[in-house]
Coordinates of C-alpha atoms in Angstrom, one line a residue:
E476 CA 0.0 0.0 0.0
N477 CA 2.8 2.4 0.8
T478 CA 4.4 1.6 -2.5
S479 CA 1.2 2.3 -4.5
S480 CA 0.7 5.5 -2.6
R481 CA 4.2 6.6 -3.3
L482 CA 3.8 5.8 -7.0
I483 CA 0.6 7.8 -7.1
M484 CA 2.2 10.8 -5.4
T485 CA 5.2 10.6 -7.7
F486 CA 3.0 10.5 -10.8
L487 CA 0.9 13.5 -9.6
L488 CA 4.1 15.4 -8.7
S489 CA 5.6 14.7 -12.1
L490 CA 2.4 15.6 -14.0
G491 CA 2.0 18.8 -12.1
S492 CA 5.7 19.7 -12.6
F493 CA 5.4 18.9 -16.3
L494 CA 2.4 21.2 -16.7
V495 CA 4.1 24.0 -14.9
A496 CA 7.3 23.7 -16.9
F497 CA 5.8 23.4 -20.4
S498 CA 2.5 25.3 -20.0
P499 CA 3.6 28.5 -21.7
S500 CA 5.0 26.7 -24.7
L501 CA 2.2 24.2 -25.0
S502 CA -0.5 26.9 -24.7
L503 CA 1.1 28.9 -27.6
L504 CA 1.6 25.7 -29.5
F505 CA -2.0 24.6 -29.5
T506 CA -3.7 28.1 -29.7
V507 CA -1.4 30.0 -32.1
V508 CA 0.9 27.6 -34.0
F509 CA -1.1 24.5 -34.8
P510 CA -4.0 26.3 -36.6
K511 CA -1.7 27.7 -39.3
P512 CA 0.8 25.5 -41.2
Q513 CA 3.1 28.4 -42.0
L514 CA 3.5 29.1 -38.2
V515 CA 4.3 25.4 -37.6
I516 CA 7.2 25.7 -40.1
L517 CA 8.4 28.8 -38.4
S518 CA 8.3 27.2 -35.0
I519 CA 10.3 24.1 -36.2
T520 CA 12.8 26.4 -37.9
A521 CA 13.3 28.5 -34.7
A522 CA 13.8 25.3 -32.7
F523 CA 16.5 24.3 -35.2
F524 CA 18.3 27.6 -34.7
Y525 CA 18.2 27.0 -31.0
L526 CA 19.9 23.7 -31.6
L527 CA 22.6 25.5 -33.6
S528 CA 23.1 28.0 -30.8
A529 CA 23.3 25.2 -28.2
F530 CA 25.8 23.4 -30.3
F531 CA 28.2 26.3 -30.6
S532 CA 27.7 27.1 -27.0
S533 CA 28.7 23.6 -26.0
L534 CA 32.0 24.0 -27.8
F535 CA 33.1 26.4 -25.1
W536 CA 32.5 23.7 -22.5
L537 CA 34.7 21.1 -24.1
P538 CA 37.9 22.1 -22.3
V539 CA 36.0 21.8 -19.0
P540 CA 35.7 18.1 -18.0
D541 CA 33.0 18.6 -15.4
G542 CA 31.3 21.2 -13.2
S543 CA 33.8 21.0 -10.4
A544 CA 36.6 22.4 -12.6
A545 CA 34.5 25.4 -13.4
K546 CA 33.7 25.8 -9.7
E547 CA 37.4 25.7 -8.9
G548 CA 38.1 28.3 -11.5
G549 CA 35.8 30.7 -9.7
I550 CA 33.4 33.3 -11.0
A551 CA 35.7 34.3 -13.8
T552 CA 35.6 30.8 -15.4
L553 CA 31.8 30.7 -15.0
L554 CA 31.4 34.0 -16.7
A555 CA 33.8 33.0 -19.4
L556 CA 31.6 30.0 -20.2
T557 CA 28.2 31.7 -19.7
I558 CA 28.7 34.9 -21.6
P559 CA 29.5 33.2 -24.9
S560 CA 26.5 31.0 -24.5
V561 CA 24.2 34.0 -24.1
I562 CA 25.8 35.6 -27.1
F563 CA 25.3 32.5 -29.3
Q564 CA 21.7 32.3 -28.3
M565 CA 21.1 35.9 -29.2
A566 CA 23.0 35.4 -32.4
G567 CA 20.7 32.5 -33.2
R568 CA 17.6 34.6 -32.7
C569 CA 18.9 37.4 -34.9
S570 CA 20.0 35.0 -37.6
F571 CA 16.6 33.4 -37.6
V572 CA 14.7 36.7 -37.8
K573 CA 17.0 37.9 -40.6
L574 CA 16.3 34.7 -42.5
Y575 CA 12.5 35.2 -41.9
F576 CA 12.7 38.8 -43.3
R577 CA 14.4 37.5 -46.4
V578 CA 11.9 34.8 -47.1
E579 CA 9.1 37.3 -46.3
G580 CA 10.5 39.8 -48.8
V581 CA 10.7 37.1 -51.5
I582 CA 7.1 36.0 -51.0
R583 CA 5.8 39.6 -51.0
R584 CA 7.6 40.4 -54.2
S585 CA 6.3 37.3 -55.9
V586 CA 2.7 38.0 -54.8
K587 CA 3.1 41.6 -55.9
R588 CA 4.2 40.5 -59.4
H589 CA 1.3 38.1 -59.5
E590 CA -1.1 40.9 -58.6
E591 CA 0.3 43.2 -61.3
E592 CA -0.1 40.5 -63.9
T593 CA -3.6 39.8 -62.8
I594 CA -4.6 43.5 -62.9
A595 CA -3.0 43.9 -66.3
A596 CA -4.8 40.9 -67.7
T597 CA -8.1 42.1 -66.2
H598 CA -7.7 45.6 -67.7
A599 CA -6.8 44.1 -71.1
R600 CA -9.9 41.8 -71.0
N601 CA -12.1 44.7 -70.0
N602 CA -10.8 46.8 -72.8
D603 CA -11.4 44.0 -75.3
N604 CA -14.9 43.6 -74.1
R605 CA -15.6 47.3 -74.3
S606 CA -14.3 47.6 -77.9
H607 CA -16.3 44.5 -78.9
R608 CA -19.5 45.8 -77.4
S609 CA -19.0 49.4 -78.7
S610 CA -19.1 48.0 -82.3
N611 CA -22.5 46.4 -81.6
R612 CA -24.2 49.3 -79.9
N613 CA -27.5 50.1 -81.5
N614 CA -29.5 52.0 -79.0
D615 CA -29.5 53.6 -75.5
S616 CA -30.8 50.5 -73.8
T617 CA -27.9 48.5 -75.1
N618 CA -25.5 51.2 -73.9
N619 CA -27.0 51.0 -70.4
Y620 CA -26.8 47.3 -70.4
D621 CA -23.1 47.4 -71.4
D622 CA -22.3 50.0 -68.7
D623 CA -23.8 47.6 -66.1
D624 CA -21.7 44.8 -67.5
D625 CA -18.6 46.9 -67.2
D626 CA -19.3 47.7 -63.6
E627 CA -19.8 44.0 -62.9
G628 CA -16.7 43.0 -64.7
S629 CA -14.6 45.5 -62.7
N630 CA -15.6 43.7 -59.5
D631 CA -14.6 40.2 -60.7
G632 CA -12.4 39.2 -57.9
D633 CA -10.2 41.2 -55.6
P634 CA -6.6 41.3 -56.9
H635 CA -5.4 41.9 -53.4
A636 CA -7.1 38.9 -51.9
E637 CA -4.0 36.7 -52.2
T638 CA -1.8 39.3 -50.4
N639 CA -4.4 39.8 -47.7
A640 CA -4.6 36.0 -47.1
L641 CA -0.8 35.9 -46.9
Q642 CA -0.6 38.8 -44.5
L643 CA -2.9 37.0 -42.1
Q644 CA -0.3 34.4 -41.8
L645 CA 2.9 36.5 -42.0
N646 CA 2.7 39.3 -39.5
D647 CA 5.3 40.0 -36.8
L648 CA 3.0 39.3 -33.8
S649 CA 2.0 35.8 -34.8
C650 CA 5.4 34.9 -36.3
S651 CA 7.3 36.1 -33.2
L652 CA 5.0 34.2 -30.9
S653 CA 5.2 31.0 -32.9
S654 CA 9.0 31.3 -33.3
G655 CA 9.4 32.0 -29.6
C656 CA 7.3 29.0 -28.9
G657 CA 9.6 26.7 -30.9
Y658 CA 12.7 28.3 -29.3
A659 CA 11.3 28.0 -25.8
L660 CA 9.9 24.5 -26.2
L661 CA 13.2 23.0 -27.2
H662 CA 15.0 25.1 -24.6
S663 CA 12.7 23.8 -21.8
L664 CA 13.0 20.3 -23.1
F665 CA 16.8 20.4 -22.8
L666 CA 16.7 22.3 -19.5
Y667 CA 14.1 20.3 -17.7
G668 CA 13.5 17.1 -19.7
T669 CA 16.4 15.2 -18.3
L670 CA 15.6 16.2 -14.8
L671 CA 12.0 15.1 -15.2
A672 CA 12.9 11.8 -16.8
S673 CA 15.5 11.0 -14.1
E674 CA 13.5 11.9 -11.1
S675 CA 10.0 10.8 -12.0
G676 CA 10.5 7.1 -12.0
E677 CA 11.8 4.5 -9.5
S678 CA 14.3 3.1 -11.9
S679 CA 16.9 5.7 -11.0
T680 CA 16.2 6.3 -7.3
S681 CA 14.2 4.7 -4.6
T682 CA 12.4 7.9 -3.7
G683 CA 11.0 8.6 -7.2
G684 CA 10.2 12.3 -7.8
T685 CA 10.7 13.5 -4.2
L686 CA 14.4 14.4 -4.5
Y687 CA 15.6 17.5 -2.7
Q688 CA 18.6 19.7 -3.2
P689 CA 20.7 21.0 -0.3
S690 CA 20.3 24.5 -1.5
C691 CA 16.5 24.2 -1.3
S692 CA 15.6 21.5 1.2
D693 CA 11.9 22.4 1.6
V694 CA 10.8 22.1 -2.1
P695 CA 11.3 19.1 -4.4
S696 CA 13.8 19.6 -7.1
L697 CA 11.1 18.8 -9.7
I698 CA 9.0 21.8 -8.6
H699 CA 11.7 24.5 -8.5
G700 CA 13.2 23.1 -11.8
A701 CA 9.7 23.4 -13.4
V702 CA 9.4 27.0 -12.2
I703 CA 12.8 27.8 -13.7
A704 CA 11.9 26.1 -17.0
C705 CA 8.5 28.0 -17.1
L706 CA 10.2 31.4 -16.5
F707 CA 12.8 30.6 -19.2
S708 CA 10.1 29.7 -21.6
I709 CA 8.4 33.1 -21.1
L710 CA 11.7 34.8 -21.3
D711 CA 12.5 33.1 -24.7
V712 CA 9.2 34.2 -26.1
M713 CA 9.6 37.7 -25.0
W714 CA 13.2 37.9 -26.3
M715 CA 12.0 36.6 -29.7
M716 CA 9.3 39.2 -29.8
L717 CA 11.8 41.9 -28.9
T718 CA 14.2 40.6 -31.6
F719 CA 11.4 40.9 -34.2
F720 CA 10.5 44.3 -33.1
G721 CA 14.1 45.6 -32.8
M722 CA 15.3 44.3 -36.2
R723 CA 12.2 45.5 -37.9
R724 CA 12.5 48.9 -36.3
R725 CA 16.1 49.3 -37.1
G726 CA 15.6 48.1 -40.7
L727 CA 18.6 45.7 -40.5
Y728 CA 17.3 43.8 -43.5
G729 CA 18.3 45.8 -46.5
G730 CA 16.4 48.9 -45.5
H731 CA 13.0 47.3 -46.2
G732 CA 12.0 47.2 -42.5
N733 CA 9.7 50.2 -42.8
D734 CA 7.9 48.8 -45.9
N735 CA 7.4 45.5 -44.3
N736 CA 6.3 47.1 -41.1
N737 CA 3.6 49.1 -42.9
N738 CA 2.4 45.9 -44.6
N739 CA 2.2 44.1 -41.3
S740 CA 0.4 47.0 -39.7
S741 CA -2.2 47.0 -42.5
S742 CA -2.6 43.2 -42.2
S743 CA -3.0 43.3 -38.4
S744 CA -5.6 46.0 -38.6

């Protein structure tokens, strides 16, 4: 009976800690990212850029065999290892946002050319219809009928419909949230996944998920680890949003930041 009670409590502790750790990322994933395939692609790409930043950051830890060596080196060694990691993560965000701006610009130019071709074809077709009908005009009633047809022909489809549909998917708010979601989800998985897997079962320890750390002896390590992962997830999303805003504001992508910003403003309105 004690074993079953302990297993139940371990399961509940692990489940609650999992929900606390991954709730920001999962809520954005199911409410913002999954309904739109374009945002799913952005989220996966952002997660890949986090993998790249983590890989380059890990290169600085290769000379250090374990954590004790870093502790013996003092605060200078810890800062020397931490600061490059922060720089690589920020560089990964900026590289991802710059790549997104490039792809966005290519898509918008392609759609704009398609719109121009559609408008030109529509005008040519309307001119041909007018010239054909003008040769067959016999009376005023026919003229009135043709005028009505011209009005109807001018409303055959909205040439900006494709751009409007695209802008609903590609605006800085939704894209920054979905990108931050992918970045934060993988970061939380690396930060907390191993702790959750090692402490939530009896295969590793006899106490299951009720391990405590000497630095925090009143709270299980799963709980304060989940809180840290949750806060890092929120921080990753906020940093991604600020990166989108800052790079768009400064126009780091070829001076087209203002034009794209105006397009995004019109689409969000």
